[in-house]
Amino acid sequence: MSQQRRCVCPGSYDPVTMGHLDVITRAAALYDEVVVAVLHNPAKRGTFGVDERVKLLDAALAGTPNVRIEAFAGRLLVDVCREVGAQSIVKGLRGDTDFAYELPVAQMNRHLSGVETVFLPGDPRFGHVSSSLIKEVAALGGDISGLVPDEVRAALLARIQSQERSADL
Ligand code: PNS
């Protein structure tokens, strides 16, 4: 039997955006299996805990059967690829700033283990979307609908409200 084609879509996913989902679902059409790797640094506290990030990804990707989500703490991406049996890493590129950042990362990963990185051109509808901009816009009352799944929007607004309540105390 031929080997399963498996890739890793890595990220912090704090939280997942429509830009991430576009890249993951396009990768799912190209590979037998996609492992969405939620990589986090245990020393840094994100906006969402790792379990919540995974839960939000699970809900958003429930309709894509050949995708599974796993969390990894303090690990090299190439070690994650080896552990899950992935031959490649798939990343979206929104523009030349992403490319300038991602090229040496891809070269380092190939140097470390031979794993290849496949870049997908980001959909221009989401060229301005990043987790950090989404959080900033939402915190200041801007409309993020259509840029993140509804569950993420609800979770983010709830988080902002609870932070505002504790600031009032
Ligand atoms: O969503 P992000 O924050 O852009 O994701 C960045 C991530 C997690 C993909 C990147 O930081 C990463 O690959 N971390 C794993 C650690 C690692 O392998 N570092 C060496 C890269 S050459």
Tab-separated table of N, CA and C and ligand atoms in Angstrom:
chain	number	residue	atom	x	y	z
A	1	MET	N	0.849	-1.197	0.000
A	1	MET	CA	0.000	0.000	0.000
A	1	MET	C	0.891	1.257	0.000
A	2	SER	N	0.477	2.295	-0.736
A	2	SER	CA	1.300	3.492	-0.773
A	2	SER	C	1.178	4.251	0.559
A	3	GLN	N	2.233	5.030	0.850
A	3	GLN	CA	2.294	5.740	2.131
A	3	GLN	C	1.239	6.859	2.173
A	4	GLN	N	0.638	7.037	3.324
A	4	GLN	CA	-0.325	8.139	3.507
A	4	GLN	C	0.404	9.475	3.365
A	5	ARG	N	-0.170	10.388	2.617
A	5	ARG	CA	0.410	11.738	2.524
A	5	ARG	C	-0.168	12.564	3.677
A	6	ARG	N	0.716	12.961	4.569
A	6	ARG	CA	0.254	13.671	5.773
A	6	ARG	C	1.042	14.967	5.915
A	7	CYS	N	0.363	16.049	6.257
A	7	CYS	CA	1.080	17.314	6.504
A	7	CYS	C	0.689	17.860	7.866
A	8	VAL	N	1.507	18.800	8.328
A	8	VAL	CA	1.210	19.518	9.574
A	8	VAL	C	0.907	20.975	9.225
A	9	CYS	N	-0.170	21.507	9.773
A	9	CYS	CA	-0.456	22.948	9.710
A	9	CYS	C	-0.197	23.501	11.114
A	10	PRO	N	0.970	24.108	11.331
A	10	PRO	CA	1.318	24.544	12.694
A	10	PRO	C	0.864	25.974	12.985
A	11	GLY	N	0.689	26.274	14.239
A	11	GLY	CA	0.383	27.658	14.611
A	11	GLY	C	0.092	27.761	16.084
A	12	SER	N	-0.083	29.024	16.522
A	12	SER	CA	-0.493	29.261	17.911
A	12	SER	C	-2.011	29.167	18.020
A	13	TYR	N	-2.708	29.560	16.978
A	13	TYR	CA	-4.176	29.489	16.915
A	13	TYR	C	-4.808	30.120	18.161
A	14	ASP	N	-4.386	31.334	18.478
A	14	ASP	CA	-4.857	31.996	19.704
A	14	ASP	C	-5.609	33.288	19.365
A	15	PRO	N	-6.792	33.206	18.737
A	15	PRO	CA	-7.558	32.015	18.352
A	15	PRO	C	-7.486	31.768	16.838
A	16	VAL	N	-8.136	30.666	16.408
A	16	VAL	CA	-8.206	30.347	14.984
A	16	VAL	C	-9.034	31.426	14.256
A	17	THR	N	-8.581	31.746	13.034
A	17	THR	CA	-9.285	32.748	12.211
A	17	THR	C	-9.753	32.090	10.903
A	18	MET	N	-10.525	32.832	10.132
A	18	MET	CA	-10.963	32.334	8.823
A	18	MET	C	-9.760	32.143	7.883
A	19	GLY	N	-8.719	32.948	8.081
A	19	GLY	CA	-7.509	32.766	7.269
A	19	GLY	C	-6.875	31.413	7.531
A	20	HIS	N	-6.762	31.037	8.819
A	20	HIS	CA	-6.242	29.701	9.161
A	20	HIS	C	-7.120	28.613	8.538
A	21	LEU	N	-8.438	28.765	8.706
A	21	LEU	CA	-9.356	27.706	8.246
A	21	LEU	C	-9.289	27.530	6.739
A	22	ASP	N	-9.090	28.647	6.024
A	22	ASP	CA	-8.950	28.559	4.561
A	22	ASP	C	-7.733	27.701	4.203
A	23	VAL	N	-6.615	27.946	4.864
A	23	VAL	CA	-5.384	27.187	4.560
A	23	VAL	C	-5.548	25.717	4.957
A	24	ILE	N	-6.130	25.465	6.127
A	24	ILE	CA	-6.278	24.074	6.607
A	24	ILE	C	-7.203	23.279	5.677
A	25	THR	N	-8.309	23.864	5.276
A	25	THR	CA	-9.243	23.095	4.424
A	25	THR	C	-8.661	22.898	3.027
A	26	ARG	N	-7.884	23.865	2.546
A	26	ARG	CA	-7.226	23.659	1.240
A	26	ARG	C	-6.153	22.578	1.357
A	27	ALA	N	-5.440	22.533	2.483
A	27	ALA	CA	-4.442	21.464	2.688
A	27	ALA	C	-5.146	20.106	2.758
A	28	ALA	N	-6.339	20.068	3.354
A	28	ALA	CA	-7.083	18.806	3.484
A	28	ALA	C	-7.497	18.258	2.118
A	29	ALA	N	-7.601	19.148	1.131
A	29	ALA	CA	-7.931	18.689	-0.228
A	29	ALA	C	-6.693	18.150	-0.952
A	30	LEU	N	-5.519	18.464	-0.439
A	30	LEU	CA	-4.271	18.061	-1.106
A	30	LEU	C	-3.620	16.830	-0.460
A	31	TYR	N	-3.937	16.580	0.803
A	31	TYR	CA	-3.269	15.502	1.570
A	31	TYR	C	-4.301	14.489	2.070
A	32	ASP	N	-3.813	13.268	2.377
A	32	ASP	CA	-4.702	12.270	2.983
A	32	ASP	C	-5.118	12.713	4.381
A	33	GLU	N	-4.161	13.274	5.110
A	33	GLU	CA	-4.482	13.709	6.475
A	33	GLU	C	-3.720	14.992	6.817
A	34	VAL	N	-4.416	15.876	7.532
A	34	VAL	CA	-3.805	17.116	8.021
A	34	VAL	C	-3.802	17.065	9.544
A	35	VAL	N	-2.632	17.277	10.134
A	35	VAL	CA	-2.543	17.409	11.589
A	35	VAL	C	-2.395	18.903	11.892
A	36	VAL	N	-3.400	19.455	12.541
A	36	VAL	CA	-3.320	20.859	12.960
A	36	VAL	C	-2.597	20.851	14.301
A	37	ALA	N	-1.370	21.372	14.318
A	37	ALA	CA	-0.541	21.327	15.530
A	37	ALA	C	-0.621	22.676	16.244
A	38	VAL	N	-1.224	22.656	17.438
A	38	VAL	CA	-1.297	23.865	18.255
A	38	VAL	C	-0.027	23.884	19.101
A	39	LEU	N	0.914	24.740	18.695
A	39	LEU	CA	2.216	24.783	19.378
A	39	LEU	C	2.193	25.929	20.367
A	40	HIS	N	2.536	25.640	21.600
A	40	HIS	CA	2.505	26.722	22.585
A	40	HIS	C	3.699	26.640	23.503
A	41	ASN	N	4.042	27.825	24.010
A	41	ASN	CA	5.152	27.948	24.934
A	41	ASN	C	4.557	27.960	26.349
A	42	PRO	N	4.856	26.908	27.163
A	42	PRO	CA	4.229	26.841	28.492
A	42	PRO	C	4.549	28.051	29.362
A	43	ALA	N	5.651	28.760	29.060
A	43	ALA	CA	6.033	29.916	29.880
A	43	ALA	C	5.212	31.166	29.516
A	44	LYS	N	4.518	31.119	28.367
A	44	LYS	CA	3.770	32.316	27.952
A	44	LYS	C	2.273	32.040	28.031
A	45	ARG	N	1.554	32.977	28.691
A	45	ARG	CA	0.108	32.797	28.779
A	45	ARG	C	-0.549	33.474	27.587
A	46	GLY	N	-1.298	32.702	26.804
A	46	GLY	CA	-2.003	33.286	25.669
A	46	GLY	C	-3.333	33.877	26.107
A	47	THR	N	-4.085	34.386	25.137
A	47	THR	CA	-5.432	34.887	25.449
A	47	THR	C	-6.332	33.708	25.821
A	48	PHE	N	-6.231	32.634	25.024
A	48	PHE	CA	-7.009	31.420	25.301
A	48	PHE	C	-6.059	30.331	25.781
A	49	GLY	N	-6.541	29.501	26.712
A	49	GLY	CA	-5.767	28.330	27.122
A	49	GLY	C	-5.699	27.354	25.952
A	50	VAL	N	-4.742	26.439	26.031
A	50	VAL	CA	-4.550	25.501	24.916
A	50	VAL	C	-5.798	24.644	24.700
A	51	ASP	N	-6.431	24.191	25.800
A	51	ASP	CA	-7.627	23.347	25.652
A	51	ASP	C	-8.731	24.093	24.914
A	52	GLU	N	-8.857	25.384	25.201
A	52	GLU	CA	-9.912	26.166	24.550
A	52	GLU	C	-9.586	26.386	23.065
A	53	ARG	N	-8.308	26.620	22.761
A	53	ARG	CA	-7.914	26.781	21.347
A	53	ARG	C	-8.250	25.518	20.558
A	54	VAL	N	-7.944	24.354	21.182
A	54	VAL	CA	-8.224	23.073	20.510
A	54	VAL	C	-9.737	22.897	20.340
A	55	LYS	N	-10.486	23.257	21.362
A	55	LYS	CA	-11.952	23.108	21.298
A	55	LYS	C	-12.532	23.981	20.179
A	56	LEU	N	-12.031	25.202	20.067
A	56	LEU	CA	-12.540	26.110	19.021
A	56	LEU	C	-12.155	25.592	17.628
A	57	LEU	N	-10.954	25.021	17.502
A	57	LEU	CA	-10.546	24.422	16.214
A	57	LEU	C	-11.419	23.216	15.890
A	58	ASP	N	-11.657	22.369	16.914
A	58	ASP	CA	-12.492	21.178	16.722
A	58	ASP	C	-13.860	21.569	16.183
A	59	ALA	N	-14.469	22.585	16.801
A	59	ALA	CA	-15.817	23.011	16.380
A	59	ALA	C	-15.774	23.535	14.949
A	60	ALA	N	-14.754	24.306	14.623
A	60	ALA	CA	-14.684	24.921	13.290
A	60	ALA	C	-14.394	23.901	12.195
A	61	LEU	N	-13.723	22.795	12.563
A	61	LEU	CA	-13.286	21.825	11.542
A	61	LEU	C	-14.074	20.517	11.609
A	62	ALA	N	-15.198	20.530	12.323
A	62	ALA	CA	-15.980	19.300	12.496
A	62	ALA	C	-16.410	18.710	11.152
A	63	GLY	N	-16.589	19.561	10.143
A	63	GLY	CA	-17.050	19.070	8.840
A	63	GLY	C	-15.936	18.620	7.917
A	64	THR	N	-14.699	18.613	8.394
A	64	THR	CA	-13.561	18.230	7.532
A	64	THR	C	-12.948	16.952	8.122
A	65	PRO	N	-13.325	15.776	7.595
A	65	PRO	CA	-13.005	14.520	8.296
A	65	PRO	C	-11.524	14.163	8.335
A	66	ASN	N	-10.726	14.583	7.364
A	66	ASN	CA	-9.324	14.141	7.362
A	66	ASN	C	-8.395	15.133	8.076
A	67	VAL	N	-8.961	15.848	9.063
A	67	VAL	CA	-8.156	16.797	9.860
A	67	VAL	C	-8.219	16.361	11.315
A	68	ARG	N	-7.063	16.331	11.984
A	68	ARG	CA	-7.109	16.124	13.444
A	68	ARG	C	-6.270	17.202	14.121
A	69	ILE	N	-6.644	17.502	15.350
A	69	ILE	CA	-6.019	18.624	16.065
A	69	ILE	C	-5.260	18.081	17.260
A	70	GLU	N	-4.008	18.525	17.393
A	70	GLU	CA	-3.212	18.078	18.543
A	70	GLU	C	-2.430	19.257	19.109
A	71	ALA	N	-2.209	19.251	20.414
A	71	ALA	CA	-1.447	20.333	21.046
A	71	ALA	C	-0.069	19.811	21.451
A	72	PHE	N	0.943	20.687	21.336
A	72	PHE	CA	2.322	20.326	21.683
A	72	PHE	C	2.933	21.493	22.458
A	73	ALA	N	3.606	21.185	23.546
A	73	ALA	CA	4.205	22.243	24.373
A	73	ALA	C	5.718	22.233	24.235
A	74	GLY	N	6.294	23.407	23.935
A	74	GLY	CA	7.748	23.565	23.961
A	74	GLY	C	8.492	22.572	23.089
A	75	ARG	N	8.005	22.334	21.874
A	75	ARG	CA	8.635	21.349	20.992
A	75	ARG	C	9.054	22.000	19.687
A	76	LEU	N	10.138	21.477	19.088
A	76	LEU	CA	10.497	21.887	17.730
A	76	LEU	C	9.449	21.343	16.762
A	77	LEU	N	9.108	22.170	15.771
A	77	LEU	CA	8.112	21.735	14.791
A	77	LEU	C	8.576	20.477	14.042
A	78	VAL	N	9.877	20.384	13.754
A	78	VAL	CA	10.356	19.205	13.021
A	78	VAL	C	10.183	17.924	13.860
A	79	ASP	N	10.284	18.046	15.181
A	79	ASP	CA	10.065	16.863	16.034
A	79	ASP	C	8.593	16.460	16.034
A	80	VAL	N	7.719	17.473	15.997
A	80	VAL	CA	6.285	17.198	15.900
A	80	VAL	C	5.996	16.469	14.579
A	81	CYS	N	6.603	16.938	13.480
A	81	CYS	CA	6.393	16.303	12.161
A	81	CYS	C	6.841	14.845	12.212
A	82	ARG	N	7.997	14.597	12.816
A	82	ARG	CA	8.512	13.221	12.892
A	82	ARG	C	7.541	12.365	13.722
A	83	GLU	N	7.095	12.911	14.854
A	83	GLU	CA	6.211	12.143	15.751
A	83	GLU	C	4.896	11.750	15.075
A	84	VAL	N	4.332	12.666	14.267
A	84	VAL	CA	3.022	12.342	13.668
A	84	VAL	C	3.173	11.702	12.283
A	85	GLY	N	4.418	11.595	11.800
A	85	GLY	CA	4.643	10.954	10.501
A	85	GLY	C	4.268	11.835	9.323
A	86	ALA	N	4.535	13.160	9.445
A	86	ALA	CA	4.213	14.085	8.348
A	86	ALA	C	5.460	14.359	7.514
A	87	GLN	N	5.290	14.355	6.184
A	87	GLN	CA	6.412	14.625	5.291
A	87	GLN	C	6.554	16.123	5.022
A	88	SER	N	5.461	16.877	5.237
A	88	SER	CA	5.555	18.307	4.940
A	88	SER	C	4.761	19.159	5.921
A	89	ILE	N	5.152	20.439	5.871
A	89	ILE	CA	4.499	21.478	6.664
A	89	ILE	C	3.755	22.343	5.647
A	90	VAL	N	2.528	22.721	5.932
A	90	VAL	CA	1.802	23.625	5.027
A	90	VAL	C	1.532	24.934	5.758
A	91	LYS	N	1.861	26.029	5.057
A	91	LYS	CA	1.637	27.359	5.640
A	91	LYS	C	1.031	28.274	4.591
A	92	GLY	N	0.191	29.191	5.044
A	92	GLY	CA	-0.364	30.198	4.141
A	92	GLY	C	0.515	31.441	4.150
A	93	LEU	N	0.567	32.113	3.010
A	93	LEU	CA	1.325	33.365	2.916
A	93	LEU	C	0.366	34.485	2.534
A	94	ARG	N	0.266	35.488	3.427
A	94	ARG	CA	-0.633	36.611	3.113
A	94	ARG	C	0.038	37.634	2.221
A	95	GLY	N	1.372	37.656	2.226
A	95	GLY	CA	2.068	38.665	1.433
A	95	GLY	C	3.562	38.558	1.638
A	96	ASP	N	4.295	39.603	1.175
A	96	ASP	CA	5.751	39.484	1.203
A	96	ASP	C	6.336	39.544	2.615
A	97	THR	N	5.618	40.142	3.550
A	97	THR	CA	6.122	40.162	4.938
A	97	THR	C	6.106	38.745	5.511
A	98	ASP	N	5.018	38.019	5.229
A	98	ASP	CA	4.966	36.613	5.663
A	98	ASP	C	6.081	35.830	4.995
A	99	PHE	N	6.280	36.051	3.700
A	99	PHE	CA	7.300	35.284	2.980
A	99	PHE	C	8.686	35.545	3.576
A	100	ALA	N	8.992	36.830	3.843
A	100	ALA	CA	10.312	37.175	4.395
A	100	ALA	C	10.535	36.464	5.734
A	101	TYR	N	9.482	36.331	6.529
A	101	TYR	CA	9.607	35.662	7.820
A	101	TYR	C	9.688	34.142	7.653
A	102	GLU	N	8.839	33.610	6.780
A	102	GLU	CA	8.693	32.152	6.683
A	102	GLU	C	9.818	31.465	5.908
A	103	LEU	N	10.477	32.191	4.989
A	103	LEU	CA	11.504	31.525	4.173
A	103	LEU	C	12.646	30.950	5.024
A	104	PRO	N	13.293	31.761	5.896
A	104	PRO	CA	14.363	31.154	6.712
A	104	PRO	C	13.856	30.088	7.671
A	105	VAL	N	12.613	30.206	8.138
A	105	VAL	CA	12.047	29.164	9.015
A	105	VAL	C	11.952	27.853	8.230
A	106	ALA	N	11.451	27.949	6.983
A	106	ALA	CA	11.328	26.746	6.143
A	106	ALA	C	12.711	26.156	5.845
A	107	GLN	N	13.674	27.036	5.577
A	107	GLN	CA	15.039	26.555	5.286
A	107	GLN	C	15.655	25.900	6.521
A	108	MET	N	15.402	26.480	7.699
A	108	MET	CA	15.938	25.884	8.935
A	108	MET	C	15.297	24.521	9.183
A	109	ASN	N	13.986	24.434	8.995
A	109	ASN	CA	13.303	23.156	9.226
A	109	ASN	C	13.820	22.089	8.267
A	110	ARG	N	14.082	22.477	7.012
A	110	ARG	CA	14.607	21.497	6.046
A	110	ARG	C	16.034	21.091	6.428
A	111	HIS	N	16.804	22.086	6.901
A	111	HIS	CA	18.169	21.810	7.361
A	111	HIS	C	18.153	20.821	8.530
A	112	LEU	N	17.238	21.031	9.462
A	112	LEU	CA	17.207	20.203	10.676
A	112	LEU	C	16.791	18.763	10.401
A	113	SER	N	15.857	18.573	9.443
A	113	SER	CA	15.279	17.225	9.338
A	113	SER	C	14.916	16.792	7.931
A	114	GLY	N	15.075	17.693	6.951
A	114	GLY	CA	14.691	17.334	5.577
A	114	GLY	C	13.219	17.550	5.298
A	115	VAL	N	12.435	17.959	6.307
A	115	VAL	CA	11.007	18.165	6.066
A	115	VAL	C	10.810	19.379	5.138
A	116	GLU	N	9.887	19.219	4.178
A	116	GLU	CA	9.639	20.295	3.222
A	116	GLU	C	8.504	21.189	3.718
A	117	THR	N	8.533	22.469	3.330
A	117	THR	CA	7.414	23.376	3.622
A	117	THR	C	6.731	23.737	2.303
A	118	VAL	N	5.425	23.596	2.295
A	118	VAL	CA	4.620	23.945	1.117
A	118	VAL	C	3.850	25.212	1.468
A	119	PHE	N	4.013	26.258	0.623
A	119	PHE	CA	3.312	27.520	0.877
A	119	PHE	C	2.070	27.619	0.000
A	120	LEU	N	0.956	27.985	0.610
A	120	LEU	CA	-0.264	28.240	-0.163
A	120	LEU	C	-0.518	29.750	-0.166
A	121	PRO	N	-0.848	30.303	-1.340
A	121	PRO	CA	-1.143	31.744	-1.360
A	121	PRO	C	-2.407	32.020	-0.547
A	122	GLY	N	-2.320	32.964	0.394
A	122	GLY	CA	-3.487	33.293	1.216
A	122	GLY	C	-4.607	33.841	0.343
A	123	ASP	N	-5.842	33.538	0.742
A	123	ASP	CA	-6.986	34.113	0.033
A	123	ASP	C	-7.013	35.610	0.338
A	124	PRO	N	-7.074	36.482	-0.687
A	124	PRO	CA	-7.034	37.930	-0.425
A	124	PRO	C	-8.167	38.422	0.484
A	125	ARG	N	-9.266	37.635	0.576
A	125	ARG	CA	-10.356	38.049	1.489
A	125	ARG	C	-9.877	38.110	2.936
A	126	PHE	N	-8.794	37.363	3.228
A	126	PHE	CA	-8.321	37.292	4.614
A	126	PHE	C	-6.881	37.829	4.752
A	127	GLY	N	-6.452	38.593	3.750
A	127	GLY	CA	-5.071	39.097	3.757
A	127	GLY	C	-4.763	39.996	4.945
A	128	HIS	N	-5.781	40.596	5.539
A	128	HIS	CA	-5.589	41.533	6.658
A	128	HIS	C	-5.902	40.874	8.000
A	129	VAL	N	-6.101	39.556	7.979
A	129	VAL	CA	-6.571	38.878	9.199
A	129	VAL	C	-5.424	38.162	9.907
A	130	SER	N	-5.233	38.486	11.181
A	130	SER	CA	-4.299	37.739	12.042
A	130	SER	C	-4.959	37.637	13.407
A	131	SER	N	-4.551	36.633	14.193
A	131	SER	CA	-5.146	36.480	15.532
A	131	SER	C	-4.934	37.744	16.366
A	132	SER	N	-3.744	38.357	16.265
A	132	SER	CA	-3.469	39.513	17.129
A	132	SER	C	-4.309	40.720	16.711
A	133	LEU	N	-4.474	40.952	15.389
A	133	LEU	CA	-5.313	42.090	14.961
A	133	LEU	C	-6.773	41.862	15.341
A	134	ILE	N	-7.223	40.607	15.194
A	134	ILE	CA	-8.606	40.279	15.571
A	134	ILE	C	-8.835	40.632	17.046
A	135	LYS	N	-7.858	40.259	17.912
A	135	LYS	CA	-8.032	40.504	19.350
A	135	LYS	C	-8.040	42.010	19.648
A	136	GLU	N	-7.166	42.748	18.945
A	136	GLU	CA	-7.091	44.199	19.183
A	136	GLU	C	-8.387	44.880	18.750
A	137	VAL	N	-8.863	44.511	17.556
A	137	VAL	CA	-10.088	45.137	17.032
A	137	VAL	C	-11.271	44.802	17.944
A	138	ALA	N	-11.375	43.521	18.354
A	138	ALA	CA	-12.502	43.107	19.207
A	138	ALA	C	-12.442	43.828	20.556
A	139	ALA	N	-11.247	43.953	21.130
A	139	ALA	CA	-11.112	44.579	22.455
A	139	ALA	C	-11.551	46.040	22.426
A	140	LEU	N	-11.419	46.679	21.250
A	140	LEU	CA	-11.776	48.098	21.152
A	140	LEU	C	-13.151	48.299	20.509
A	141	GLY	N	-13.923	47.206	20.454
A	141	GLY	CA	-15.322	47.330	20.028
A	141	GLY	C	-15.559	47.218	18.526
A	142	GLY	N	-14.549	46.851	17.757
A	142	GLY	CA	-14.731	46.721	16.300
A	142	GLY	C	-15.439	45.424	15.934
A	143	ASP	N	-15.944	45.396	14.699
A	143	ASP	CA	-16.739	44.243	14.244
A	143	ASP	C	-15.819	43.207	13.586
A	144	ILE	N	-15.766	42.028	14.165
A	144	ILE	CA	-14.906	40.970	13.621
A	144	ILE	C	-15.725	39.858	12.956
A	145	SER	N	-17.016	40.100	12.756
A	145	SER	CA	-17.813	39.007	12.174
A	145	SER	C	-17.374	38.738	10.739
A	146	GLY	N	-17.377	37.461	10.382
A	146	GLY	CA	-16.928	37.036	9.049
A	146	GLY	C	-15.428	36.794	8.973
A	147	LEU	N	-14.698	37.248	9.991
A	147	LEU	CA	-13.232	37.076	9.984
A	147	LEU	C	-12.790	35.926	10.890
A	148	VAL	N	-13.668	35.526	11.786
A	148	VAL	CA	-13.441	34.354	12.660
A	148	VAL	C	-14.751	33.567	12.703
A	149	PRO	N	-14.709	32.262	13.057
A	149	PRO	CA	-15.964	31.524	13.215
A	149	PRO	C	-16.808	32.161	14.325
A	150	ASP	N	-18.140	31.950	14.241
A	150	ASP	CA	-19.045	32.547	15.238
A	150	ASP	C	-18.681	32.148	16.670
A	151	GLU	N	-18.260	30.868	16.850
A	151	GLU	CA	-17.904	30.405	18.212
A	151	GLU	C	-16.701	31.190	18.753
A	152	VAL	N	-15.761	31.496	17.862
A	152	VAL	CA	-14.564	32.248	18.288
A	152	VAL	C	-14.963	33.675	18.663
A	153	ARG	N	-15.825	34.261	17.841
A	153	ARG	CA	-16.274	35.633	18.117
A	153	ARG	C	-16.957	35.667	19.492
A	154	ALA	N	-17.851	34.702	19.737
A	154	ALA	CA	-18.570	34.666	21.018
A	154	ALA	C	-17.594	34.470	22.181
A	155	ALA	N	-16.623	33.563	22.014
A	155	ALA	CA	-15.656	33.289	23.088
A	155	ALA	C	-14.795	34.521	23.373
A	156	LEU	N	-14.426	35.226	22.316
A	156	LEU	CA	-13.575	36.417	22.472
A	156	LEU	C	-14.346	37.542	23.171
A	157	LEU	N	-15.599	37.736	22.749
A	157	LEU	CA	-16.391	38.805	23.372
A	157	LEU	C	-16.639	38.483	24.851
A	158	ALA	N	-16.869	37.195	25.154
A	158	ALA	CA	-17.071	36.799	26.563
A	158	ALA	C	-15.797	37.061	27.365
A	159	ARG	N	-14.632	36.741	26.766
A	159	ARG	CA	-13.350	36.957	27.443
A	159	ARG	C	-13.123	38.453	27.721
A	160	ILE	N	-13.436	39.268	26.729
A	160	ILE	CA	-13.245	40.721	26.886
A	160	ILE	C	-14.161	41.267	27.983
A	161	GLN	N	-15.435	40.798	27.981
A	161	GLN	CA	-16.379	41.263	29.012
A	161	GLN	C	-15.921	40.862	30.405
A	162	SER	N	-15.402	39.613	30.540
A	162	SER	CA	-14.991	39.191	31.891
A	162	SER	C	-13.743	39.960	32.320
A	163	GLN	N	-12.862	40.320	31.342
A	163	GLN	CA	-11.686	41.130	31.708
A	163	GLN	C	-12.125	42.512	32.148
A	164	GLU	N	-13.137	43.073	31.456
A	164	GLU	CA	-13.638	44.414	31.826
A	164	GLU	C	-14.261	44.398	33.214
A	165	ARG	N	-15.001	43.284	33.490
A	165	ARG	CA	-15.634	43.168	34.826
A	165	ARG	C	-14.583	43.106	35.919
A	166	SER	N	-13.491	42.302	35.683
A	166	SER	CA	-12.484	42.226	36.755
A	166	SER	C	-11.700	43.532	36.885
A	167	ALA	N	-11.587	44.314	35.801
A	167	ALA	CA	-10.901	45.609	35.896
A	167	ALA	C	-11.721	46.591	36.716
A	168	ASP	N	-13.077	46.420	36.701
A	168	ASP	CA	-13.971	47.315	37.452
A	168	ASP	C	-13.936	47.060	38.949
A	169	LEU	N	-13.476	45.858	39.346
A	169	LEU	CA	-13.552	45.488	40.771
A	169	LEU	C	-12.530	46.233	41.602
B	1	PNS	O1	0.619	31.155	14.648
B	1	PNS	P1	2.059	31.525	14.799
B	1	PNS	O2	2.311	32.153	16.142
B	1	PNS	O3	2.579	32.334	13.654
B	1	PNS	O4	2.858	30.115	14.785
B	1	PNS	C1	4.258	30.083	14.882
B	1	PNS	C2	4.761	28.639	15.039
B	1	PNS	C3	4.136	28.006	16.269
B	1	PNS	C4	4.361	27.853	13.810
B	1	PNS	C5	6.299	28.715	15.166
B	1	PNS	O5	6.625	29.543	16.220
B	1	PNS	C6	6.945	27.351	15.351
B	1	PNS	O6	7.130	26.627	14.402
B	1	PNS	N1	7.262	27.021	16.627
B	1	PNS	C7	7.846	25.728	16.959
B	1	PNS	C8	9.277	25.877	17.482
B	1	PNS	C9	10.279	25.678	16.362
B	1	PNS	O7	10.304	24.645	15.710
B	1	PNS	N2	11.125	26.714	16.163
B	1	PNS	C10	12.153	26.693	15.143
B	1	PNS	C11	11.615	27.145	13.787
B	1	PNS	S1	12.936	27.179	12.625
